[in-house]
Coordinates of C-alpha atoms in Angstrom, one line a residue:
X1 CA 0.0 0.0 0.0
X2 CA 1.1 3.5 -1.2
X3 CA 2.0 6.2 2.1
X4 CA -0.7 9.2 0.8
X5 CA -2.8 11.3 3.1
X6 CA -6.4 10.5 3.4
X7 CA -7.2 13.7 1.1
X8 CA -4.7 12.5 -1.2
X9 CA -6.7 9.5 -1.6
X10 CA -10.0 10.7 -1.8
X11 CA -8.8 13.1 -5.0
X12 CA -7.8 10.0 -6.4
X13 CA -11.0 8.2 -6.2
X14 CA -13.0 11.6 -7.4
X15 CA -10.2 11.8 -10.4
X16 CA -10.6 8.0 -11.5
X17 CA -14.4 8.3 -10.9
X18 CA -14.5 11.4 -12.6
X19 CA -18.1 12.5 -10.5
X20 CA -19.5 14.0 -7.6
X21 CA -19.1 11.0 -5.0
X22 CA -20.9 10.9 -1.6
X23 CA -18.5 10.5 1.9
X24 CA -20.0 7.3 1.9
X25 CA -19.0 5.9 -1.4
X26 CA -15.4 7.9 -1.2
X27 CA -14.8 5.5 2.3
X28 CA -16.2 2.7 0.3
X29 CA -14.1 3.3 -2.8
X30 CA -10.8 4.0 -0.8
X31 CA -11.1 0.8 1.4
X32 CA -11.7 -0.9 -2.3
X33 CA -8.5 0.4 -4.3
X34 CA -6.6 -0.1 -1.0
X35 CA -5.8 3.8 -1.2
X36 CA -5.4 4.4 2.4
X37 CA -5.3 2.1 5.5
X38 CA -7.7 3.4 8.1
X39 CA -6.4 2.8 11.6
X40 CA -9.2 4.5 13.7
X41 CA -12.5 3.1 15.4
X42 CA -14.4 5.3 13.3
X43 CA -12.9 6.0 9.4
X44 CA -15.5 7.7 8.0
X45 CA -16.2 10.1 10.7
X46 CA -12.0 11.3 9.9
X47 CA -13.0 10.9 6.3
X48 CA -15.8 13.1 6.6
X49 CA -13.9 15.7 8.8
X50 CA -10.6 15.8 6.1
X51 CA -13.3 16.6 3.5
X52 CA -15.3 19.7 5.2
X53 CA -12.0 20.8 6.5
X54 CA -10.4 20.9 2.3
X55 CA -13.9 22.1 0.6
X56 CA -15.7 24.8 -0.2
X57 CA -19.3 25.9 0.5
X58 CA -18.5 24.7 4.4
X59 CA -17.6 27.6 6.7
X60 CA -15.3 26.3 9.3
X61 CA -14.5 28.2 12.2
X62 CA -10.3 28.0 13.2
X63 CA -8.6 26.1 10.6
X64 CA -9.2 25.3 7.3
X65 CA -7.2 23.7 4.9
X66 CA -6.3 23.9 0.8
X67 CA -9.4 23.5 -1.4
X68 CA -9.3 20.6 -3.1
X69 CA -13.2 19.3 -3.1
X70 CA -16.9 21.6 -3.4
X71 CA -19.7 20.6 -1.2
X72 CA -22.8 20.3 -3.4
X73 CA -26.5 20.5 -2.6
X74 CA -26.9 17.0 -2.9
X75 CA -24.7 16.1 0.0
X76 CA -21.9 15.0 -2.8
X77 CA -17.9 16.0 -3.3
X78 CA -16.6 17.2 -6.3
X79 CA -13.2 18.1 -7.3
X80 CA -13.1 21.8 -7.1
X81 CA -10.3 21.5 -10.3
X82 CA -13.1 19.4 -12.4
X83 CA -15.7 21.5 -11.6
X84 CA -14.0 24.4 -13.2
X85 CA -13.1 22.8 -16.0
X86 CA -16.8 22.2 -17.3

C-alpha cells in the first residue's frame, strides 16, 4: 500500500471516478483500491472531517485547509479543479 494522506486518496478516487461521490461511497471506494489504511475506530467520521475541512461551500471556524473538493446540494464531493473545467 502507497503512504498518501487521506485527502490524497480521496482526490484520487474523485479523479478516476471522474463524478460527484458521496462520503460514503469515497470511504467505500478508498477501502476498495486499497488507497489508504484506516487505523481509527471510526474511518468515515476522519474521512468526513478531512473533506469539510479541504472544501468549499463549508464555513469552518479556526482552521481550514487547501481547497481541493466543493460541497454540493446533494450532499456529494466534487473536485473543485473538475468543476471548473466544465
Amino acid at each position: 500500500m502507497k503512504k498518501i494522506t487521506i485527502t490524497s486518496a480521496a482526490v484520487e478516487v474523485l479523479n478516476k471516478i471522474a463524478k460527484p461521490l458521496s462520503a460514503e461511497e469515497i470511504y467505500d471506494s478508498i477501502l476498495k483500491q486499497q488507497l489508504y489504511e484506516f487505523k481509527a475506530k471510526e474511518p468515515l467520521s476522519i474521512l468526513k472531517s478531512e473533506l469539510r475541512k479541504h472544501s468549499e461551500g463549508i464555513e469552518l471556524k479556526g482552521k481550514g485547509g487547501t481547497k481541493y473538493f466543493v460541497f454540493q446540494k446533494d450532499k456529494t464531493y466534487a473536485l473543485k479543479n473538475k468543476l471548473s473545467e466544465k
